[in-house]
Amino acid sequence: MGPLVALIVWLASGFVHGVHAQGVYAPPTVRIVHSGPACDVEEERQSERVYTIREGETLELVCLVTGHPRPQVRWTKTAGGSWERQGDSRAHNDTLKIESIGRHQGGRYYCKADNGIGTPAIRSIRVDVYFLDEPLITVHQSAGDAKDRFYAERTVFLRCVAASNPPVAYTWRRGRQALSQGADAGVDIYEPFFTPGETKILKLKNLRPQDYANYTCVASVRNACDIADKMAHFSLSNRTAPPSVELLPDDPLVVDPGRTVTLVCVTSGGEPPPALRWVRPGGEALPEGSVTEAGTLTIPAVAVDDGGAYSCLADNNVGGGARKSTDILVRGLRKARFWITPDPYHDDDRIRIGREVKISCQVEATPPEELQFGWMKNGRPLRSSERMVITHTDAEMSPGVTNLDIIDLKFTDFGTYTCAASLRDGGSPEISIDVNISSTTVPPELTVPRGRSRIVAREGDTVELRCLVSGKPKPVILWSRAEDAPEAADEVPAGAPPATEDAAQTEGYDGILRLADVTREMGGTYRCRTSQYNGFNVKPRQALVQLAVQFPPAVEPAFSEVRQALGRAFALTCRLLRAHPARPLRYEWKLGSRLLTVGRFDEQSDDTRYQVRALNREGYGEYTCDISNDAGAGRCTFLVTGKAYPPEFYYDTRGALWQNRPRSYGFKLQWTQMEPAGVDRILAYRLGIRQVGQGRWWEQEIPVEAGIRKGELLTYNLTQLVKPESYLVRLTPITRYGEGDATERIIAYSAPVNPHLREFQCAFEDETLCLFSQDKSDDFDWTRHSAASRDTKYTPNTGPGADRRGSKQGHYVYIETSRPRMEGDQARLLSPTFNAGSKSGATYCLAFYYHMYGKHIGALNAFLRQKGAAASEASEASVWSLSGNQGDRWRRAAVDVHPSADFQVVLEGVRGAGIEGDIAVDDVTIQEGRCQDPPSNNLISHAPPRRPALWLLRVALSLTLIGRQRYLETATPLTPGDLPPPRTTVSLSNLMTAKKARARSRTRTHHTHENTHTHTHGDKLTLTHTNLNTQTKRHRRTCWRTQKHTHTHTHRSRRSPCGVLSVFVVSESVRHDTQVPSDRAGVCRRRGDWGRTSRRRERRG
């Protein structure tokens, strides 16, 4: 019921007005802040922040932008670069969040904001990712001393390496003894000149018996980001030796496909025992399904692709390690090809009687030395002779080639020649190639059919490009784009093997290239040519085919929305981009289905225009322009509408959110209207609002009395919004055409910056810290924290175990005093700026809870910062300070402050002498009025100073309140000069409550009596006596009944010559309030108020 009532009240309480100014549109500004955990944030060259974070934690950066219209935000890494993962939506959000950040993700991040006004705003922040890897100790000997073992009188080097950021600091220990340079004549500790900061070398000169010991290397980054030190150990003895390995078998392994292969690697030396692992060259992964165990590699069902080199690596961090390699050869034959080479001494590509001809055969084999060829003629084995010479290439060459040279070709040499390839030891099927040599064996010829040299097709068709090929044997035809593939070489060296074909080319034997669903990009010149493989090894024959793809005209704009007001003139233009055929072209304009005009393009024209002289209501709608040729039509579409442009919410309103009641808040909603003159005048806005997570919208129409100018800022106050709910607000402009485009935004509750401050509260439960901000001029930052999320490696004996209310889930802010913090470092937290307004000089109570526990506690200070006459001027005054250990509990501080201008509260934590000095703050409140019962441990108060003449308060005031007391009597006289200073206040409250229950059903009565006495000593003494009588009856149709009696006595005092204080009762005021039921529904109304004032003068001596 609460939100319903609040929204009903809101619907009646808002108002809209415009700020007639032209300076609302503004270029963007950018500021980068962090909202996640940070080890350190420091300034660098004033314009950039350095954000330090631990590897594995979550990086969260927020880009705070200003400017109107609302700027679009984009994150990039490195200047001008793009986000690492394309399409990542995080690159276009205000918040950049990287979970479990890695070391490679450190670097410079840029936030770019652009709203189309001025130049884009860019700011950057450098993210430094801290990490520390496990250190590694390696042992080496100098080259001249290297032996199988590390005998005495040899120099040994122990090197410690650990990857880290920041640079690591190394410490060496021998047993439990720390080693340092110069402490032992036989030990040197140094950093290599060529790798400073990367390693620390421990040099043992001429090994001594005491040098055989356990060594420890401690790697430390000095607790940066709470990264603990890491250690590595090595035991040096007279048996320490580098590793050595052997392979079983040692020779290359030749296997048939499908067999199981086992490679065994064993250590033949090394102390400590080395670790073994198998690798392939170039980091290639081991075959799928392979198993490695104790140096044995097993590959089940080996395949041809599994062949190659395999290496066994042994390492024990002594020396440079050991490596042994072997090869696995999987038997097989692949890629058999042939070619015919005519007599190279005659300029004739044909085979003729009496001339030489060579037949070549090529096969790839594994292992190549097992490859063997055999030649047959018409099925009978053929041996090398004087006229038929059989030759083979070197067996080590791959692929292998065999040649059959027929010298002085005769008619009897015609026949079928077969080249057979096989492996000597079997394991793979034989491959054979048949080549026919006869009078009909002729080189290829390539032509294009008549009328097919230029093919015309429409976009989307399926076409065939055809080349006619002749010759025996029939060659392979290769198709390629003429623009992509170079022409074949003019000459082929005699006897040389043909060049390798381009893998991008398309092969075929029928000379036909089929293209399905052709596009305009596929148009162009195509080349068909003969392959040099499986045919004559001669200059390739080729031919060209032109493909022309017709397509409808491409036009722009494909769609455009045109917003116009009634009675205005405008023109619509449709532009031609490209078309095939380019002419003739026709155009046709329509409004809906109604034809407006038709025509033809001339040779010079590339666009057509339709003019509207005066827009009427029938002129709204969809206009189309079709530009057509023989292949089809392209269409421009224009939607002419009178819809208003969307409003532009203004996000830079100062003090937009305020708190008007304890359980509700208000929000100043501001916006501008985009292009208000582009359509008819805005008559009203429809404002819709719903609570986030709810489905029901509440709507209200906001009338607009006058025209809106561009850049004019409109304001509407939303009130009675329920804390701490968020709301979705939707704003829709309305013209006489109808509703325009709507705009939505989220209103989220946060601790308000109240322009007229009455009460400010912050428990730091919101990640925005109630709009508190970190001071950029301090040494480090305050940290928002909760005990439930505390790191297990926190510093003991300091800091709170829960928030001020004892909840481990509750949050507070504290200063982390661990390294790299130094003594005296300051962390300053700035409150929002509060506008004192007309209440300049009023008194406010600043109160907060603090926790200062630990033996190294520094100081906690509170300052009042006030703005000066100039915007850049500000002054600070200390209002509260405390230092030292205050025990493991939360304590309250409260102090009065008297700002005379807009002000901020500054909380400053100062680091003490050590790491046990965490200081925490929680529940900060700022209230109008004086502090009630401030704690006694307030060391500094910003109240006006007392007079230097202190008086001894030895007066006992006896207060007798009988009925309506009208006088004040002093029991002990004061001596001359003991008059109290003005504005000294003593308060006494007595509250008595009695509850009585009546036996009658459904009836309960409460009696409450309250007496309040306030005495102000000085020139004027005031007594306020309040009697509060409350009677509550819960009965059918009976509600609360309250009677309140307030008596105020004002007394003036005067010192008599005999030292007696005279008291004069000057005035008295009485007020009665009564509330009783007024109707049968039980709704209480105020029945009446009346006051009585009497004046009385008394003298008492």
Coordinates of C-alpha atoms in Angstrom, one line a residue, residues 174 177-187 189:
R174 CA 72.0 -22.0 3.7
Q177 CA 71.7 -19.2 8.1
A178 CA 71.0 -16.1 6.0
L179 CA 73.7 -15.4 3.4
S180 CA 74.8 -12.0 2.6
Q181 CA 77.5 -10.5 0.3
G182 CA 80.8 -10.2 2.1
A183 CA 79.9 -12.3 5.2
D184 CA 81.6 -15.4 3.8
A185 CA 84.8 -15.3 1.7
G186 CA 83.7 -18.4 -0.2
V187 CA 80.3 -17.0 -1.2
I189 CA 75.9 -13.0 -4.2

